[in-house]
Amino acid sequence: MAIYKGDNFNGYDTGSAVDVSLWMTEAAIVGDWVAVHVNDTTSPGAGQGESYRIADADEASATYDTVGFLVEACAAASFGRVRVKGRGPANVDSAAAVIIGDLLSIGATAGRAIESTGTNPALRVLGTVESTPASNLAIVHLAVHPRFADL
């Protein structure tokens, strides 16, 4: 796993960001939230939690272990650069009335986060919204997943 560290990305402060290169089983775009693909049986690292997919609250296998969001688009069956610590532009559901200061959890639309209402305690809080969403992207300060806490 390649690890990238930095304090600035495209002109804004990323808050000591850490990006990692993770194996993606699905094609994804910048900002999509990424989760461990627990049902993968064919990719490298499958079964050891080393295979990832787009997070989606409608699929139990893609709900509970969301680790971060993509900072570069990627093809299926390739490595994607995923922000796991710091700040950056992440996919949020603008239609869900997400505002600055909201805590986020994964939503029913694949790759998008919604306001965390506490109605589903199994969904991990992903981070805090720091900018007004535009075109379903907002600057989010990540809540670090335990898997990447030591980076």
Short mmCIF file of N, CA and C in Angstrom, two decimals:
data_model
loop_
_atom_site.label_atom_id
_atom_site.label_comp_id
_atom_site.label_asym_id
_atom_site.label_seq_id
_atom_site.Cartn_x
_atom_site.Cartn_y
_atom_site.Cartn_z
N MET A 1 0.85 -1.17 0.00
CA MET A 1 0.00 0.00 0.00
C MET A 1 0.90 1.23 0.00
N ALA A 2 0.75 2.07 -1.01
CA ALA A 2 1.48 3.33 -1.06
C ALA A 2 0.78 4.33 -0.14
N ILE A 3 1.59 5.15 0.55
CA ILE A 3 1.06 6.16 1.47
C ILE A 3 1.56 7.52 1.00
N TYR A 4 0.64 8.48 0.89
CA TYR A 4 0.96 9.84 0.47
C TYR A 4 0.56 10.79 1.59
N LYS A 5 1.51 11.67 1.99
CA LYS A 5 1.20 12.64 3.04
C LYS A 5 1.43 14.04 2.51
N GLY A 6 0.60 14.98 2.95
CA GLY A 6 0.74 16.36 2.50
C GLY A 6 -0.16 17.30 3.28
N ASP A 7 0.14 18.61 3.17
CA ASP A 7 -0.64 19.62 3.88
C ASP A 7 -1.43 20.51 2.93
N ASN A 8 -1.27 20.32 1.61
CA ASN A 8 -1.91 21.20 0.66
C ASN A 8 -2.27 20.41 -0.59
N PHE A 9 -3.48 20.62 -1.11
CA PHE A 9 -3.92 19.93 -2.32
C PHE A 9 -4.74 20.91 -3.15
N ASN A 10 -4.30 21.20 -4.36
CA ASN A 10 -4.99 22.13 -5.26
C ASN A 10 -5.28 23.47 -4.59
N GLY A 11 -4.35 23.95 -3.75
CA GLY A 11 -4.46 25.28 -3.19
C GLY A 11 -5.21 25.42 -1.87
N TYR A 12 -5.69 24.33 -1.26
CA TYR A 12 -6.33 24.49 0.05
C TYR A 12 -5.69 23.58 1.08
N ASP A 13 -5.79 24.00 2.33
CA ASP A 13 -5.21 23.26 3.45
C ASP A 13 -5.95 21.94 3.63
N THR A 14 -5.23 20.84 3.61
CA THR A 14 -5.86 19.52 3.76
C THR A 14 -5.75 18.98 5.18
N GLY A 15 -5.17 19.74 6.09
CA GLY A 15 -5.09 19.30 7.48
C GLY A 15 -4.22 18.08 7.67
N SER A 16 -2.97 18.14 7.17
CA SER A 16 -2.05 17.00 7.27
C SER A 16 -2.70 15.74 6.72
N ALA A 17 -3.11 15.80 5.49
CA ALA A 17 -3.83 14.70 4.84
C ALA A 17 -2.94 13.48 4.66
N VAL A 18 -3.58 12.32 4.72
CA VAL A 18 -2.93 11.05 4.40
C VAL A 18 -3.81 10.35 3.39
N ASP A 19 -3.23 10.01 2.24
CA ASP A 19 -3.91 9.24 1.20
C ASP A 19 -3.21 7.90 1.09
N VAL A 20 -3.97 6.86 0.82
CA VAL A 20 -3.39 5.53 0.62
C VAL A 20 -3.90 4.97 -0.70
N SER A 21 -3.11 4.11 -1.29
CA SER A 21 -3.48 3.46 -2.54
C SER A 21 -4.13 2.12 -2.20
N LEU A 22 -5.44 1.99 -2.52
CA LEU A 22 -6.20 0.80 -2.16
C LEU A 22 -6.79 0.15 -3.41
N TRP A 23 -6.89 -1.18 -3.40
CA TRP A 23 -7.42 -1.94 -4.52
C TRP A 23 -8.94 -1.77 -4.58
N MET A 24 -9.43 -1.21 -5.70
CA MET A 24 -10.86 -0.96 -5.89
C MET A 24 -11.46 -2.00 -6.83
N THR A 25 -12.55 -2.61 -6.42
CA THR A 25 -13.22 -3.60 -7.28
C THR A 25 -14.22 -2.94 -8.22
N GLU A 26 -14.53 -1.65 -7.99
CA GLU A 26 -15.49 -0.93 -8.82
C GLU A 26 -14.87 0.38 -9.31
N ALA A 27 -15.30 0.84 -10.46
CA ALA A 27 -14.89 2.16 -10.93
C ALA A 27 -15.54 3.20 -10.03
N ALA A 28 -14.83 4.30 -9.79
CA ALA A 28 -15.36 5.34 -8.90
C ALA A 28 -14.81 6.70 -9.31
N ILE A 29 -15.50 7.75 -8.85
CA ILE A 29 -15.10 9.12 -9.19
C ILE A 29 -14.57 9.84 -7.95
N VAL A 30 -13.96 10.99 -8.20
CA VAL A 30 -13.43 11.81 -7.11
C VAL A 30 -14.55 12.11 -6.11
N GLY A 31 -14.27 11.91 -4.83
CA GLY A 31 -15.23 12.21 -3.77
C GLY A 31 -16.04 11.03 -3.30
N ASP A 32 -16.10 9.95 -4.09
CA ASP A 32 -16.86 8.76 -3.66
C ASP A 32 -16.28 8.19 -2.37
N TRP A 33 -17.18 7.83 -1.45
CA TRP A 33 -16.77 7.18 -0.20
C TRP A 33 -16.48 5.71 -0.48
N VAL A 34 -15.48 5.18 0.19
CA VAL A 34 -14.95 3.84 -0.07
C VAL A 34 -15.05 2.99 1.19
N ALA A 35 -15.45 1.71 1.00
CA ALA A 35 -15.59 0.78 2.13
C ALA A 35 -14.88 -0.53 1.80
N VAL A 36 -14.54 -1.27 2.85
CA VAL A 36 -13.98 -2.61 2.66
C VAL A 36 -15.02 -3.46 1.93
N HIS A 37 -14.56 -4.23 0.94
CA HIS A 37 -15.46 -5.11 0.18
C HIS A 37 -15.38 -6.50 0.82
N VAL A 38 -16.25 -6.75 1.77
CA VAL A 38 -16.17 -7.99 2.56
C VAL A 38 -16.61 -9.23 1.80
N ASN A 39 -17.37 -9.08 0.73
CA ASN A 39 -17.84 -10.24 -0.02
C ASN A 39 -16.98 -10.58 -1.23
N ASP A 40 -15.90 -9.85 -1.44
CA ASP A 40 -15.04 -10.08 -2.60
C ASP A 40 -14.28 -11.40 -2.42
N THR A 41 -14.30 -12.23 -3.44
CA THR A 41 -13.59 -13.52 -3.38
C THR A 41 -12.57 -13.67 -4.49
N THR A 42 -12.45 -12.69 -5.37
CA THR A 42 -11.58 -12.87 -6.53
C THR A 42 -10.40 -11.91 -6.60
N SER A 43 -10.46 -10.75 -5.98
CA SER A 43 -9.40 -9.75 -6.11
C SER A 43 -8.21 -10.08 -5.24
N PRO A 44 -7.05 -9.47 -5.56
CA PRO A 44 -5.88 -9.64 -4.68
C PRO A 44 -6.22 -9.17 -3.27
N GLY A 45 -5.89 -9.95 -2.27
CA GLY A 45 -6.17 -9.57 -0.89
C GLY A 45 -7.59 -9.83 -0.45
N ALA A 46 -8.43 -10.42 -1.31
CA ALA A 46 -9.82 -10.71 -0.94
C ALA A 46 -9.83 -11.62 0.27
N GLY A 47 -10.74 -11.34 1.19
CA GLY A 47 -10.84 -12.15 2.40
C GLY A 47 -9.98 -11.64 3.53
N GLN A 48 -9.00 -10.78 3.23
CA GLN A 48 -8.16 -10.20 4.29
C GLN A 48 -8.46 -8.73 4.50
N GLY A 49 -9.56 -8.24 3.93
CA GLY A 49 -9.91 -6.83 4.10
C GLY A 49 -9.06 -5.90 3.27
N GLU A 50 -8.46 -6.41 2.19
CA GLU A 50 -7.59 -5.58 1.37
C GLU A 50 -8.21 -5.27 0.01
N SER A 51 -9.51 -5.42 -0.09
CA SER A 51 -10.25 -5.14 -1.32
C SER A 51 -11.34 -4.15 -0.95
N TYR A 52 -11.53 -3.11 -1.79
CA TYR A 52 -12.44 -2.02 -1.45
C TYR A 52 -13.44 -1.76 -2.57
N ARG A 53 -14.57 -1.11 -2.23
CA ARG A 53 -15.64 -0.80 -3.17
C ARG A 53 -16.28 0.52 -2.77
N ILE A 54 -17.21 1.00 -3.58
CA ILE A 54 -17.95 2.21 -3.25
C ILE A 54 -18.88 1.90 -2.07
N ALA A 55 -18.87 2.76 -1.07
CA ALA A 55 -19.72 2.57 0.11
C ALA A 55 -21.18 2.85 -0.25
N ASP A 56 -22.08 2.08 0.35
CA ASP A 56 -23.51 2.18 0.03
C ASP A 56 -24.33 1.64 1.19
N ALA A 57 -25.18 2.48 1.79
CA ALA A 57 -25.97 2.06 2.95
C ALA A 57 -27.04 1.03 2.59
N ASP A 58 -27.37 0.88 1.30
CA ASP A 58 -28.37 -0.10 0.89
C ASP A 58 -27.81 -1.52 0.77
N GLU A 59 -26.49 -1.64 0.88
CA GLU A 59 -25.87 -2.95 0.79
C GLU A 59 -25.08 -3.20 2.06
N ALA A 60 -25.50 -4.17 2.83
CA ALA A 60 -24.86 -4.43 4.13
C ALA A 60 -23.36 -4.66 3.99
N SER A 61 -22.94 -5.26 2.89
CA SER A 61 -21.51 -5.54 2.72
C SER A 61 -20.70 -4.28 2.44
N ALA A 62 -21.37 -3.18 2.13
CA ALA A 62 -20.65 -1.94 1.81
C ALA A 62 -21.00 -0.82 2.76
N THR A 63 -21.51 -1.14 3.92
CA THR A 63 -22.01 -0.13 4.84
C THR A 63 -21.08 0.15 6.00
N TYR A 64 -20.68 -0.85 6.71
CA TYR A 64 -20.16 -0.66 8.06
C TYR A 64 -18.68 -0.34 8.15
N ASP A 65 -17.93 -0.51 7.09
CA ASP A 65 -16.50 -0.29 7.19
C ASP A 65 -16.01 0.73 6.18
N THR A 66 -16.64 1.90 6.15
CA THR A 66 -16.23 2.98 5.26
C THR A 66 -14.96 3.60 5.82
N VAL A 67 -13.94 3.76 4.95
CA VAL A 67 -12.62 4.18 5.43
C VAL A 67 -12.20 5.58 4.97
N GLY A 68 -12.81 6.11 3.90
CA GLY A 68 -12.41 7.42 3.40
C GLY A 68 -13.04 7.69 2.05
N PHE A 69 -12.50 8.68 1.31
CA PHE A 69 -13.05 9.03 0.01
C PHE A 69 -11.93 9.16 -1.02
N LEU A 70 -12.30 8.95 -2.29
CA LEU A 70 -11.33 9.01 -3.38
C LEU A 70 -10.92 10.44 -3.69
N VAL A 71 -9.62 10.64 -3.92
CA VAL A 71 -9.12 11.95 -4.35
C VAL A 71 -8.77 11.95 -5.83
N GLU A 72 -8.82 10.78 -6.46
CA GLU A 72 -8.63 10.63 -7.90
C GLU A 72 -9.61 9.58 -8.40
N ALA A 73 -10.14 9.77 -9.58
CA ALA A 73 -11.02 8.75 -10.17
C ALA A 73 -10.21 7.48 -10.45
N CYS A 74 -10.88 6.34 -10.43
CA CYS A 74 -10.18 5.08 -10.71
C CYS A 74 -11.09 4.14 -11.48
N ALA A 75 -10.47 3.22 -12.20
CA ALA A 75 -11.19 2.18 -12.94
C ALA A 75 -11.45 1.00 -12.02
N ALA A 76 -12.36 0.13 -12.42
CA ALA A 76 -12.58 -1.11 -11.67
C ALA A 76 -11.32 -1.97 -11.78
N ALA A 77 -11.08 -2.76 -10.75
CA ALA A 77 -9.93 -3.67 -10.69
C ALA A 77 -8.61 -2.91 -10.87
N SER A 78 -8.48 -1.82 -10.10
CA SER A 78 -7.25 -1.04 -10.12
C SER A 78 -7.07 -0.37 -8.76
N PHE A 79 -5.92 0.24 -8.57
CA PHE A 79 -5.67 0.95 -7.32
C PHE A 79 -6.26 2.36 -7.39
N GLY A 80 -6.90 2.78 -6.30
CA GLY A 80 -7.44 4.13 -6.19
C GLY A 80 -6.79 4.85 -5.03
N ARG A 81 -6.60 6.15 -5.17
CA ARG A 81 -5.99 6.95 -4.10
C ARG A 81 -7.10 7.46 -3.19
N VAL A 82 -7.08 6.99 -1.93
CA VAL A 82 -8.17 7.24 -0.98
C VAL A 82 -7.66 8.09 0.18
N ARG A 83 -8.35 9.21 0.46
CA ARG A 83 -8.03 10.05 1.61
C ARG A 83 -8.56 9.36 2.86
N VAL A 84 -7.69 9.08 3.82
CA VAL A 84 -8.09 8.40 5.05
C VAL A 84 -7.89 9.28 6.30
N LYS A 85 -7.23 10.43 6.11
CA LYS A 85 -6.99 11.34 7.24
C LYS A 85 -6.86 12.75 6.68
N GLY A 86 -7.42 13.73 7.38
CA GLY A 86 -7.32 15.11 6.94
C GLY A 86 -8.63 15.64 6.39
N ARG A 87 -8.52 16.58 5.42
CA ARG A 87 -9.69 17.23 4.84
C ARG A 87 -9.64 17.12 3.33
N GLY A 88 -10.80 17.30 2.70
CA GLY A 88 -10.84 17.30 1.25
C GLY A 88 -12.26 17.26 0.73
N PRO A 89 -12.41 17.31 -0.62
CA PRO A 89 -13.74 17.31 -1.22
C PRO A 89 -14.33 15.90 -1.28
N ALA A 90 -15.45 15.70 -0.61
CA ALA A 90 -16.10 14.40 -0.56
C ALA A 90 -17.53 14.51 -1.04
N ASN A 91 -18.06 13.40 -1.52
CA ASN A 91 -19.41 13.32 -2.04
C ASN A 91 -20.44 13.38 -0.90
N VAL A 92 -21.32 14.36 -0.95
CA VAL A 92 -22.42 14.46 0.02
C VAL A 92 -23.71 14.61 -0.78
N ASP A 93 -24.81 14.23 -0.19
CA ASP A 93 -26.09 14.30 -0.86
C ASP A 93 -26.69 15.68 -0.65
N SER A 94 -26.54 16.56 -1.66
CA SER A 94 -27.06 17.93 -1.55
C SER A 94 -28.56 17.94 -1.33
N ALA A 95 -29.26 16.96 -1.88
CA ALA A 95 -30.71 16.91 -1.72
C ALA A 95 -31.12 16.59 -0.29
N ALA A 96 -30.19 16.09 0.51
CA ALA A 96 -30.49 15.73 1.90
C ALA A 96 -30.27 16.90 2.85
N ALA A 97 -30.12 18.10 2.32
CA ALA A 97 -29.97 19.32 3.12
C ALA A 97 -28.78 19.26 4.06
N VAL A 98 -27.65 18.77 3.59
CA VAL A 98 -26.42 18.75 4.38
C VAL A 98 -25.89 20.18 4.48
N ILE A 99 -25.53 20.58 5.71
CA ILE A 99 -25.02 21.94 5.93
C ILE A 99 -23.71 21.89 6.71
N ILE A 100 -23.03 23.03 6.77
CA ILE A 100 -21.76 23.13 7.51
C ILE A 100 -22.00 22.73 8.96
N GLY A 101 -21.10 21.90 9.48
CA GLY A 101 -21.19 21.45 10.87
C GLY A 101 -21.86 20.09 11.04
N ASP A 102 -22.57 19.61 10.01
CA ASP A 102 -23.22 18.30 10.11
C ASP A 102 -22.20 17.18 10.23
N LEU A 103 -22.53 16.20 11.05
CA LEU A 103 -21.78 14.94 11.05
C LEU A 103 -22.34 14.08 9.93
N LEU A 104 -21.49 13.27 9.30
CA LEU A 104 -21.91 12.48 8.16
C LEU A 104 -21.84 10.99 8.42
N SER A 105 -22.75 10.25 7.78
CA SER A 105 -22.65 8.79 7.70
C SER A 105 -23.00 8.43 6.26
N ILE A 106 -22.74 7.20 5.86
CA ILE A 106 -22.96 6.83 4.47
C ILE A 106 -24.45 6.78 4.16
N GLY A 107 -24.82 7.19 2.95
CA GLY A 107 -26.22 7.24 2.56
C GLY A 107 -26.62 6.12 1.63
N ALA A 108 -27.86 6.17 1.18
CA ALA A 108 -28.39 5.12 0.30
C ALA A 108 -27.91 5.26 -1.14
N THR A 109 -27.44 6.46 -1.52
CA THR A 109 -26.89 6.64 -2.85
C THR A 109 -25.43 6.22 -2.80
N ALA A 110 -25.03 5.30 -3.67
CA ALA A 110 -23.67 4.76 -3.66
C ALA A 110 -22.63 5.88 -3.70
N GLY A 111 -21.70 5.84 -2.74
CA GLY A 111 -20.60 6.78 -2.70
C GLY A 111 -20.89 8.10 -2.04
N ARG A 112 -22.13 8.35 -1.62
CA ARG A 112 -22.49 9.64 -1.04
C ARG A 112 -22.79 9.54 0.44
N ALA A 113 -22.44 10.60 1.16
CA ALA A 113 -22.73 10.69 2.59
C ALA A 113 -23.94 11.59 2.80
N ILE A 114 -24.61 11.37 3.93
CA ILE A 114 -25.76 12.18 4.33
C ILE A 114 -25.55 12.61 5.78
N GLU A 115 -26.41 13.51 6.25
CA GLU A 115 -26.33 13.91 7.65
C GLU A 115 -26.55 12.69 8.54
N SER A 116 -25.69 12.53 9.53
CA SER A 116 -25.82 11.42 10.47
C SER A 116 -26.87 11.81 11.52
N THR A 117 -27.99 11.09 11.52
CA THR A 117 -29.09 11.44 12.43
C THR A 117 -29.10 10.59 13.69
N GLY A 118 -28.27 9.58 13.74
CA GLY A 118 -28.24 8.72 14.91
C GLY A 118 -29.31 7.65 14.90
N THR A 119 -30.10 7.56 13.82
CA THR A 119 -31.16 6.56 13.77
C THR A 119 -30.61 5.17 13.45
N ASN A 120 -29.42 5.10 12.90
CA ASN A 120 -28.80 3.81 12.63
C ASN A 120 -27.42 3.78 13.27
N PRO A 121 -27.31 3.32 14.52
CA PRO A 121 -26.04 3.37 15.23
C PRO A 121 -24.95 2.49 14.62
N ALA A 122 -25.33 1.59 13.70
CA ALA A 122 -24.33 0.74 13.06
C ALA A 122 -23.50 1.53 12.04
N LEU A 123 -24.01 2.67 11.59
CA LEU A 123 -23.28 3.47 10.62
C LEU A 123 -22.28 4.37 11.34
N ARG A 124 -21.03 4.24 10.98
CA ARG A 124 -19.95 5.01 11.58
C ARG A 124 -20.02 6.47 11.13
N VAL A 125 -19.73 7.41 12.04
CA VAL A 125 -19.62 8.82 11.67
C VAL A 125 -18.35 8.97 10.84
N LEU A 126 -18.49 9.55 9.65
CA LEU A 126 -17.39 9.64 8.70
C LEU A 126 -16.58 10.93 8.83
N GLY A 127 -17.23 11.99 9.25
CA GLY A 127 -16.54 13.26 9.36
C GLY A 127 -17.51 14.41 9.55
N THR A 128 -16.98 15.64 9.43
CA THR A 128 -17.77 16.86 9.64
C THR A 128 -17.70 17.72 8.39
N VAL A 129 -18.85 18.26 7.97
CA VAL A 129 -18.92 19.13 6.80
C VAL A 129 -18.33 20.49 7.16
N GLU A 130 -17.40 20.99 6.29
CA GLU A 130 -16.76 22.28 6.54
C GLU A 130 -17.08 23.33 5.49
N SER A 131 -17.81 22.96 4.43
CA SER A 131 -18.18 23.96 3.41
C SER A 131 -19.58 23.64 2.89
N THR A 132 -20.22 24.64 2.33
CA THR A 132 -21.54 24.44 1.75
C THR A 132 -21.42 23.52 0.53
N PRO A 133 -22.20 22.44 0.47
CA PRO A 133 -22.11 21.53 -0.67
C PRO A 133 -22.45 22.22 -1.99
N ALA A 134 -21.68 21.89 -3.02
CA ALA A 134 -21.94 22.38 -4.37
C ALA A 134 -21.73 21.20 -5.32
N SER A 135 -22.72 20.91 -6.13
CA SER A 135 -22.66 19.78 -7.07
C SER A 135 -22.30 18.49 -6.34
N ASN A 136 -22.89 18.29 -5.17
CA ASN A 136 -22.71 17.10 -4.34
C ASN A 136 -21.29 16.93 -3.79
N LEU A 137 -20.48 17.97 -3.79
CA LEU A 137 -19.16 17.91 -3.16
C LEU A 137 -19.09 18.97 -2.06
N ALA A 138 -18.49 18.60 -0.93
CA ALA A 138 -18.26 19.54 0.16
C ALA A 138 -16.92 19.20 0.79
N ILE A 139 -16.26 20.20 1.37
CA ILE A 139 -15.03 19.93 2.10
C ILE A 139 -15.44 19.25 3.41
N VAL A 140 -14.83 18.10 3.65
CA VAL A 140 -15.14 17.29 4.84
C VAL A 140 -13.86 17.05 5.62
N HIS A 141 -13.95 17.20 6.94
CA HIS A 141 -12.85 16.81 7.82
C HIS A 141 -13.15 15.40 8.30
N LEU A 142 -12.28 14.47 7.93
CA LEU A 142 -12.52 13.05 8.19
C LEU A 142 -12.40 12.66 9.66
N ALA A 143 -13.25 11.74 10.07
CA ALA A 143 -13.07 11.02 11.33
C ALA A 143 -12.23 9.80 10.96
N VAL A 144 -11.05 9.66 11.52
CA VAL A 144 -10.10 8.63 11.09
C VAL A 144 -10.60 7.23 11.47
N HIS A 145 -10.61 6.35 10.48
CA HIS A 145 -10.97 4.94 10.71
C HIS A 145 -9.84 4.27 11.50
N PRO A 146 -10.15 3.42 12.47
CA PRO A 146 -9.11 2.77 13.29
C PRO A 146 -8.06 2.03 12.45
N ARG A 147 -8.44 1.54 11.30
CA ARG A 147 -7.51 0.82 10.43
C ARG A 147 -6.33 1.69 10.02
N PHE A 148 -6.55 3.02 9.96
CA PHE A 148 -5.50 3.94 9.49
C PHE A 148 -5.06 4.94 10.56
N ALA A 149 -5.38 4.69 11.81
CA ALA A 149 -5.08 5.62 12.89
C ALA A 149 -3.58 5.85 13.09
N ASP A 150 -2.74 4.89 12.74
CA ASP A 150 -1.30 5.01 12.98
C ASP A 150 -0.54 5.67 11.85
N LEU A 151 -1.22 6.07 10.78
CA LEU A 151 -0.52 6.69 9.63
C LEU A 151 -0.25 8.17 9.89
#
